[in-house]
Short mmCIF file of C-alpha atoms in Angstrom, two decimals:
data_model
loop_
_atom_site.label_atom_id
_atom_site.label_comp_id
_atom_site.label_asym_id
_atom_site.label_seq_id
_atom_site.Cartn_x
_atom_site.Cartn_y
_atom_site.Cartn_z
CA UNK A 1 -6.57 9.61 10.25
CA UNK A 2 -7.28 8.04 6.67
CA UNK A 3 -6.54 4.41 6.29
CA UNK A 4 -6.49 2.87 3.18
CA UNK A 5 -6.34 -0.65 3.08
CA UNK A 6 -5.16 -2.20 -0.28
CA UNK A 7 -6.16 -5.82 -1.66
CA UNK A 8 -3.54 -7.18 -4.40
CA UNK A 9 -4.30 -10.22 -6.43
CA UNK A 10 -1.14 -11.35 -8.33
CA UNK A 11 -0.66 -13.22 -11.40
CA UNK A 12 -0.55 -16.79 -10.70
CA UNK A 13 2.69 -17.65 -8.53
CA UNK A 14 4.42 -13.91 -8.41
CA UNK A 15 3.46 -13.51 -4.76
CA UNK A 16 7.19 -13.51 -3.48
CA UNK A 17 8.71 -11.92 -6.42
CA UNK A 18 6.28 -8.79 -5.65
CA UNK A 19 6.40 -8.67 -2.02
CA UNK A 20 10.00 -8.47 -2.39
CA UNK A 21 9.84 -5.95 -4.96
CA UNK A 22 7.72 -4.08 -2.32
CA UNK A 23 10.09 -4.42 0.30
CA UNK A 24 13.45 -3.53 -1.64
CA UNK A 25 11.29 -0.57 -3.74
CA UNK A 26 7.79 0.59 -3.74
CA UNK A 27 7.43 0.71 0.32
CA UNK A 28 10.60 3.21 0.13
CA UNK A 29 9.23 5.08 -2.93
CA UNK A 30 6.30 5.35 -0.97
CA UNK A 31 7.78 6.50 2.26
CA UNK A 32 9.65 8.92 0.93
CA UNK A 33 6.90 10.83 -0.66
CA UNK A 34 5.33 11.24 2.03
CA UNK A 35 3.13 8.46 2.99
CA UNK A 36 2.60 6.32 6.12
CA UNK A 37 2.96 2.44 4.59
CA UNK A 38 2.37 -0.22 6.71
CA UNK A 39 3.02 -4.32 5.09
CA UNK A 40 3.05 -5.93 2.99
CA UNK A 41 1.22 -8.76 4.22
CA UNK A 42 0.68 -12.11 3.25
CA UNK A 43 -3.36 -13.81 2.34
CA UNK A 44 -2.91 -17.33 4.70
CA UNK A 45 -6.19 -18.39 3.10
CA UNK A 46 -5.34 -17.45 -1.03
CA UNK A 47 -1.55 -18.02 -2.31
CA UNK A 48 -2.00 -14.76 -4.61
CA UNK A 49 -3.06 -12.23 -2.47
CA UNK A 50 -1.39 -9.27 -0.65
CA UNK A 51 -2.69 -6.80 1.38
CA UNK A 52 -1.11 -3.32 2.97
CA UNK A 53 -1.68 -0.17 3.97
CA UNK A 54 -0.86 3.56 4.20
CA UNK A 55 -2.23 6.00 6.44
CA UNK A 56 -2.62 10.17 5.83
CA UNK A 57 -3.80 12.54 8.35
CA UNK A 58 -6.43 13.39 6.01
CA UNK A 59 -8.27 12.96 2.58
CA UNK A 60 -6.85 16.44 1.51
CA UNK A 61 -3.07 15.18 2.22
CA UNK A 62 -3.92 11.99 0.68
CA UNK A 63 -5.04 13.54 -2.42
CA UNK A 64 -1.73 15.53 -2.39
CA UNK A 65 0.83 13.04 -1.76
CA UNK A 66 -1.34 10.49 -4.23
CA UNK A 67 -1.36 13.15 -7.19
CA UNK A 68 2.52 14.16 -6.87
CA UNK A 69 3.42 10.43 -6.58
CA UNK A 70 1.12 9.06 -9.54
CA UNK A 71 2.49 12.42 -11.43
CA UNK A 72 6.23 11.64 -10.87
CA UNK A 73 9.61 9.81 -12.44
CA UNK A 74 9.35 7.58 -9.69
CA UNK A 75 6.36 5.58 -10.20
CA UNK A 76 6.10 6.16 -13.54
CA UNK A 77 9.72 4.82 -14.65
CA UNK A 78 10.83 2.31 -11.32
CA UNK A 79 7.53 1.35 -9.89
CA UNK A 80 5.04 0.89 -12.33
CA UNK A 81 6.73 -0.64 -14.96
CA UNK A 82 7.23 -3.68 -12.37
CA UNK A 83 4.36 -3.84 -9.89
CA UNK A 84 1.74 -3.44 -12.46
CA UNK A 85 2.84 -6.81 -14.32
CA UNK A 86 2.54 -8.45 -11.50
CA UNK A 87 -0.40 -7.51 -10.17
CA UNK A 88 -4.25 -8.84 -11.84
CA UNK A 89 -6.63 -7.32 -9.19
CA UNK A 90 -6.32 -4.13 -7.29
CA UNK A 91 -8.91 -3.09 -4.49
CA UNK A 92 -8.84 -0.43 -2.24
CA UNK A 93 -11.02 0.67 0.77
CA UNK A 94 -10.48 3.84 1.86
CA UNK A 95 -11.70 3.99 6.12
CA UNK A 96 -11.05 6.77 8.84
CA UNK A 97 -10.23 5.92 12.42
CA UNK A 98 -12.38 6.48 15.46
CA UNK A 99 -12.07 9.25 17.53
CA UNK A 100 -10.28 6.34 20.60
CA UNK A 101 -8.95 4.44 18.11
CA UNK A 102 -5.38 2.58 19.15
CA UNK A 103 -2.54 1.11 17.64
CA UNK A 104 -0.94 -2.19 17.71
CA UNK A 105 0.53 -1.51 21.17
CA UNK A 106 -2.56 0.88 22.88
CA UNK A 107 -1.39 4.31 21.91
CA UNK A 108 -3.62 6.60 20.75
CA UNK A 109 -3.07 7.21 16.56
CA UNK A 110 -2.38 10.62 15.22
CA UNK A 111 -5.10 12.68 14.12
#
């Protein structure tokens, strides 16, 4: 499985108003094209920062579901638009699991 774990720094003070955003939008947007989302999550040590991630069986589907997301109405007209001026620092790291790695509660991931 292909984790990517995604690093947002906002514009000074817009932490809430994007995490809800994410909640009420993007995660959905996101989900429904396909891809495994997990947050978003709050930085306890910086007041602008928000982390999540989204898992894909594997860098081929990732590829897929990023290109016909990034290509779409959706992100380009409802998502964009709104996260983008919100956001001043992206950062993505882009990991695979182990072959025993385990979930939050000990099961075995997919793939």
């Amino acid at each position: 499985m292909i984790l990517e774990i995604r690093h947002y720094t906002l514009k000074a003070g817009r932490r809430e108003e994007f995490i809800e955003f994410f909640e009420k939008s993007n995660r959905q947007a996101l989900r429904d094209a396909g891809m495994l989302v997990f947050g978003p999550l709050r930085d306890l040590e910086h007041q602008d920062k928000v982390h999540w991630i989204r898992a894909f069986a594997s860098i081929e589907e990732r590829e897929r579901l990023k290109g016909s997301f990034y290509d779409g109405p959706v992100w380009n007209k409802e998502i964009e638009p709104v996260a983008m001026s919100m956001i001043d620092q992206m950062v993505a790291e882009l990991t695979e699991t182990t072959a025993d790695f385990q979930t939050f509660d000990g099961s075995k991931a997919l793939a």
